[in-house]
Short mmCIF file of C-alpha atoms in Angstrom, two decimals:
data_model
loop_
_atom_site.label_atom_id
_atom_site.label_comp_id
_atom_site.label_asym_id
_atom_site.label_seq_id
_atom_site.Cartn_x
_atom_site.Cartn_y
_atom_site.Cartn_z
CA MET J 1 -115.98 -182.79 -11.78
CA ASN J 2 -116.16 -184.59 -15.10
CA VAL J 3 -113.46 -187.30 -14.95
CA ASN J 4 -114.10 -188.16 -18.58
CA ARG J 5 -113.26 -184.72 -19.94
CA SER J 6 -110.56 -184.73 -22.59
CA TYR J 7 -107.09 -183.28 -22.30
CA ARG J 8 -105.11 -182.91 -25.51
CA GLY J 9 -107.74 -185.04 -27.20
CA MET J 10 -107.57 -187.87 -24.64
CA THR J 11 -109.91 -188.79 -21.81
CA ALA J 12 -108.56 -189.57 -18.33
CA GLU J 13 -108.95 -193.28 -19.04
CA GLN J 14 -107.11 -192.99 -22.34
CA ARG J 15 -104.27 -191.02 -20.70
CA LEU J 16 -103.93 -193.69 -18.01
CA ALA J 17 -103.90 -196.47 -20.61
CA ASP J 18 -101.31 -194.55 -22.65
CA ARG J 19 -99.04 -194.09 -19.63
CA ARG J 20 -99.33 -197.76 -18.68
CA GLU J 21 -98.39 -198.79 -22.21
CA ARG J 22 -95.42 -196.41 -22.26
CA LEU J 23 -94.21 -197.85 -18.97
CA MET J 24 -94.66 -201.40 -20.29
CA THR J 25 -92.63 -200.49 -23.35
CA ALA J 26 -89.87 -198.94 -21.24
CA ALA J 27 -89.80 -201.92 -18.88
CA TYR J 28 -89.66 -204.36 -21.80
CA THR J 29 -86.21 -202.99 -22.64
CA LEU J 30 -84.90 -201.93 -19.23
CA TYR J 31 -85.99 -205.02 -17.33
CA ALA J 32 -84.17 -207.09 -19.95
CA LYS J 33 -81.06 -204.90 -19.78
CA PRO J 34 -79.68 -203.72 -17.36
CA GLY J 35 -82.26 -205.95 -15.66
CA PHE J 36 -85.05 -205.78 -13.11
CA MET J 37 -82.84 -205.34 -10.04
CA SER J 38 -80.85 -202.53 -11.67
CA THR J 39 -83.82 -200.56 -13.01
CA THR J 40 -85.22 -197.82 -10.81
CA ILE J 41 -88.64 -196.24 -11.00
CA GLU J 42 -86.94 -192.95 -11.86
CA ARG J 43 -85.26 -194.54 -14.88
CA LEU J 44 -88.50 -196.16 -16.01
CA CYS J 45 -90.29 -192.81 -15.78
CA SER J 46 -87.53 -191.03 -17.65
CA GLU J 47 -87.66 -193.61 -20.46
CA ALA J 48 -91.48 -193.47 -20.59
CA ARG J 49 -91.48 -189.65 -20.31
CA ILE J 50 -93.87 -189.52 -17.39
CA SER J 51 -93.61 -188.24 -13.81
CA ASN J 52 -92.95 -190.44 -10.77
CA ARG J 53 -96.41 -189.54 -9.53
CA ALA J 54 -97.95 -190.77 -12.76
CA PHE J 55 -96.11 -194.06 -12.33
CA TYR J 56 -98.01 -194.82 -9.14
CA GLU J 57 -101.28 -194.02 -10.84
CA CYS J 58 -100.48 -196.93 -13.17
CA PHE J 59 -98.65 -199.47 -11.02
CA GLY J 60 -98.07 -200.08 -7.34
CA GLY J 61 -94.35 -200.56 -7.85
CA ARG J 62 -91.63 -202.09 -10.04
CA GLU J 63 -92.78 -205.62 -9.17
CA GLU J 64 -96.35 -205.00 -10.29
CA LEU J 65 -95.06 -203.64 -13.59
CA LEU J 66 -92.87 -206.73 -14.06
CA GLN J 67 -95.85 -208.94 -13.31
CA ALA J 68 -97.98 -207.21 -15.93
CA LEU J 69 -95.18 -207.51 -18.46
CA HIS J 70 -94.53 -211.17 -17.66
CA GLU J 71 -98.21 -212.06 -17.91
CA ARG J 72 -98.47 -210.36 -21.30
CA CYS J 73 -95.47 -212.32 -22.58
CA VAL J 74 -96.97 -215.58 -21.28
CA GLU J 75 -100.38 -214.89 -22.84
CA GLU J 76 -98.77 -214.14 -26.19
CA SER J 77 -96.64 -217.29 -25.97
CA LEU J 78 -99.61 -219.50 -25.14
CA ALA J 79 -101.56 -218.06 -28.05
CA VAL J 80 -98.68 -218.72 -30.47
CA VAL J 81 -98.25 -222.32 -29.29
CA ALA J 82 -102.00 -223.01 -29.38
CA LYS J 83 -102.20 -221.68 -32.95
CA ALA J 84 -99.20 -223.80 -33.99
CA LEU J 85 -100.80 -226.92 -32.55
CA GLN J 86 -104.04 -226.24 -34.42
CA GLU J 87 -102.20 -225.81 -37.72
CA ALA J 88 -99.70 -228.67 -37.17
CA PRO J 89 -99.71 -231.94 -39.13
CA SER J 90 -102.10 -234.51 -37.67
CA THR J 91 -99.24 -236.82 -36.68
CA LEU J 92 -98.16 -236.86 -33.05
CA GLY J 93 -94.55 -236.11 -33.93
CA GLY J 94 -95.65 -233.23 -36.10
CA ARG J 95 -97.69 -231.67 -33.33
CA VAL J 96 -94.89 -232.02 -30.78
CA LYS J 97 -92.32 -230.43 -33.04
CA ALA J 98 -94.70 -227.65 -34.13
CA GLY J 99 -95.58 -226.70 -30.56
CA ILE J 100 -91.99 -226.70 -29.32
CA ARG J 101 -90.68 -224.87 -32.37
CA ALA J 102 -93.39 -222.21 -32.05
CA TYR J 103 -92.50 -221.54 -28.43
CA ILE J 104 -88.73 -221.47 -28.91
CA GLU J 105 -88.92 -219.31 -32.04
CA PHE J 106 -91.33 -216.89 -30.36
CA ALA J 107 -89.23 -216.66 -27.19
CA THR J 108 -85.98 -216.15 -29.07
CA ALA J 109 -87.36 -213.83 -31.76
CA ASP J 110 -86.77 -211.00 -29.29
CA TRP J 111 -84.11 -211.70 -26.64
CA ARG J 112 -85.82 -209.22 -24.31
CA ARG J 113 -88.90 -211.44 -24.16
CA ALA J 114 -86.83 -214.54 -23.39
CA ARG J 115 -84.82 -212.66 -20.80
CA ILE J 116 -87.87 -211.35 -18.97
CA MET J 117 -89.68 -214.70 -18.99
CA HIS J 118 -86.78 -216.94 -18.05
CA VAL J 119 -84.18 -214.86 -16.22
CA GLU J 120 -85.50 -211.63 -14.74
CA VAL J 121 -88.68 -213.12 -13.29
CA ARG J 122 -86.54 -215.54 -11.32
CA ARG J 123 -84.25 -212.77 -10.15
CA SER J 124 -87.22 -210.82 -8.77
CA GLY J 125 -87.27 -213.22 -5.82
CA ASP J 126 -90.52 -214.30 -4.19
CA VAL J 127 -92.47 -211.31 -5.48
CA LEU J 128 -93.54 -212.95 -8.72
CA THR J 129 -93.72 -216.53 -7.50
CA LEU J 130 -97.49 -216.74 -7.98
CA SER J 131 -97.36 -215.23 -11.45
CA ARG J 132 -94.62 -217.62 -12.48
CA GLN J 133 -96.52 -220.59 -11.06
CA ARG J 134 -99.62 -219.63 -13.05
CA ALA J 135 -97.55 -219.49 -16.23
CA VAL J 136 -95.99 -222.89 -15.52
CA GLU J 137 -99.41 -224.40 -14.82
CA ALA J 138 -100.80 -223.04 -18.09
CA PHE J 139 -97.95 -224.59 -20.11
CA ALA J 140 -98.19 -227.80 -18.06
CA ARG J 141 -101.84 -228.17 -19.09
CA LEU J 142 -100.86 -227.86 -22.74
CA ILE J 143 -98.27 -230.59 -22.31
CA GLN J 144 -100.59 -232.85 -20.33
CA ASP J 145 -103.23 -232.55 -23.06
CA ALA J 146 -100.62 -233.49 -25.66
CA ALA J 147 -99.43 -236.41 -23.55
CA GLU J 148 -102.89 -237.97 -23.70
CA ASP J 149 -102.14 -238.94 -27.30
CA PHE J 150 -98.94 -240.85 -26.45
CA PRO J 151 -99.95 -244.55 -26.56
CA LYS J 152 -96.87 -245.67 -24.60
CA ALA J 153 -96.72 -242.88 -22.04
CA PRO J 154 -95.13 -244.13 -18.79
CA ALA J 155 -97.36 -244.79 -15.79
CA LEU J 156 -96.06 -241.77 -13.96
CA ASN J 157 -97.63 -238.57 -12.68
CA ARG J 158 -98.38 -236.64 -15.89
CA ARG J 159 -98.26 -233.27 -14.15
CA LEU J 160 -94.80 -233.96 -12.74
CA LEU J 161 -93.62 -235.12 -16.15
CA ALA J 162 -94.96 -231.91 -17.70
CA LEU J 163 -93.17 -229.82 -15.07
CA GLY J 164 -89.95 -231.69 -15.80
CA VAL J 165 -90.24 -230.99 -19.52
CA ILE J 166 -90.95 -227.30 -18.83
CA GLY J 167 -87.93 -227.07 -16.56
CA ALA J 168 -85.70 -228.58 -19.22
CA LEU J 169 -87.02 -226.16 -21.87
CA GLN J 170 -86.46 -223.20 -19.55
CA GLU J 171 -82.85 -224.24 -18.92
CA LEU J 172 -82.25 -224.57 -22.67
CA LEU J 173 -83.47 -221.02 -23.20
CA ILE J 174 -81.38 -219.71 -20.29
CA GLU J 175 -78.35 -221.39 -21.89
CA TRP J 176 -79.20 -219.64 -25.18
CA LEU J 177 -79.46 -216.30 -23.37
CA LEU J 178 -76.37 -216.48 -21.17
CA SER J 179 -73.90 -218.72 -23.00
CA ASP J 180 -70.87 -217.19 -24.69
CA ASP J 181 -71.16 -219.95 -27.29
CA GLN J 182 -74.86 -219.49 -28.08
CA PRO J 183 -76.50 -222.68 -29.40
CA ASP J 184 -78.35 -222.62 -32.70
CA ILE J 185 -82.16 -222.39 -32.59
CA GLU J 186 -82.48 -225.61 -34.62
CA GLU J 187 -80.31 -227.35 -32.04
CA LEU J 188 -82.51 -226.10 -29.23
CA VAL J 189 -85.63 -227.36 -31.02
CA ALA J 190 -84.07 -230.78 -31.72
CA VAL J 191 -82.97 -231.25 -28.10
CA ALA J 192 -86.31 -230.06 -26.70
CA VAL J 193 -88.26 -232.39 -29.01
CA HIS J 194 -86.03 -235.29 -28.01
CA ILE J 195 -86.54 -234.59 -24.28
CA PHE J 196 -90.30 -234.23 -24.76
CA THR J 197 -90.80 -237.43 -26.76
CA ARG J 198 -88.42 -239.53 -24.64
CA SER J 199 -90.06 -238.34 -21.44
CA LEU J 200 -93.60 -239.11 -22.55
CA ASP J 201 -92.98 -242.02 -24.91
CA PRO J 202 -89.78 -243.84 -23.87
CA GLY J 203 -90.67 -246.82 -26.05
#
């Protein structure tokens, strides 16, 4: 049997990739609202216009789909921040503000992205713990690298400081997502920059 034969102009590999992408697109909306816990495989398949059987040809379950979606969001976020740091003013303050602004603006440009990265992944329980830890470590490395340029950085564990800064930024974005009185993006950036600089350069 020729597994590469085309069907409606698509090979088996192309059909599989197309179905995966349609499921990712459906999950991007449904996992944000009504949320991961409230979204069934049946609803995902209905939105993506594929059969339940086809779902399991693409993903092992709802959690694996959430993991793939989360990792894509993280990769895109890291790329945006890295680009902003490369193009930022050469001053330390300029780099800090550029990196933080890039992340906050990218996360909040589409509330679904922010919701998946900072709310729904947590609500998935222990299933995505490893994926979330990898994301945190990737952002922690960016912060640790930036901290090397702070001449008055406190003599504390740099990794723990980076984790503290990440935690604060996550809570700011959760507040933006869930608060009835949603803070302004500029306010989020200003507070995050203040926390970052005061944590790594208290002098």
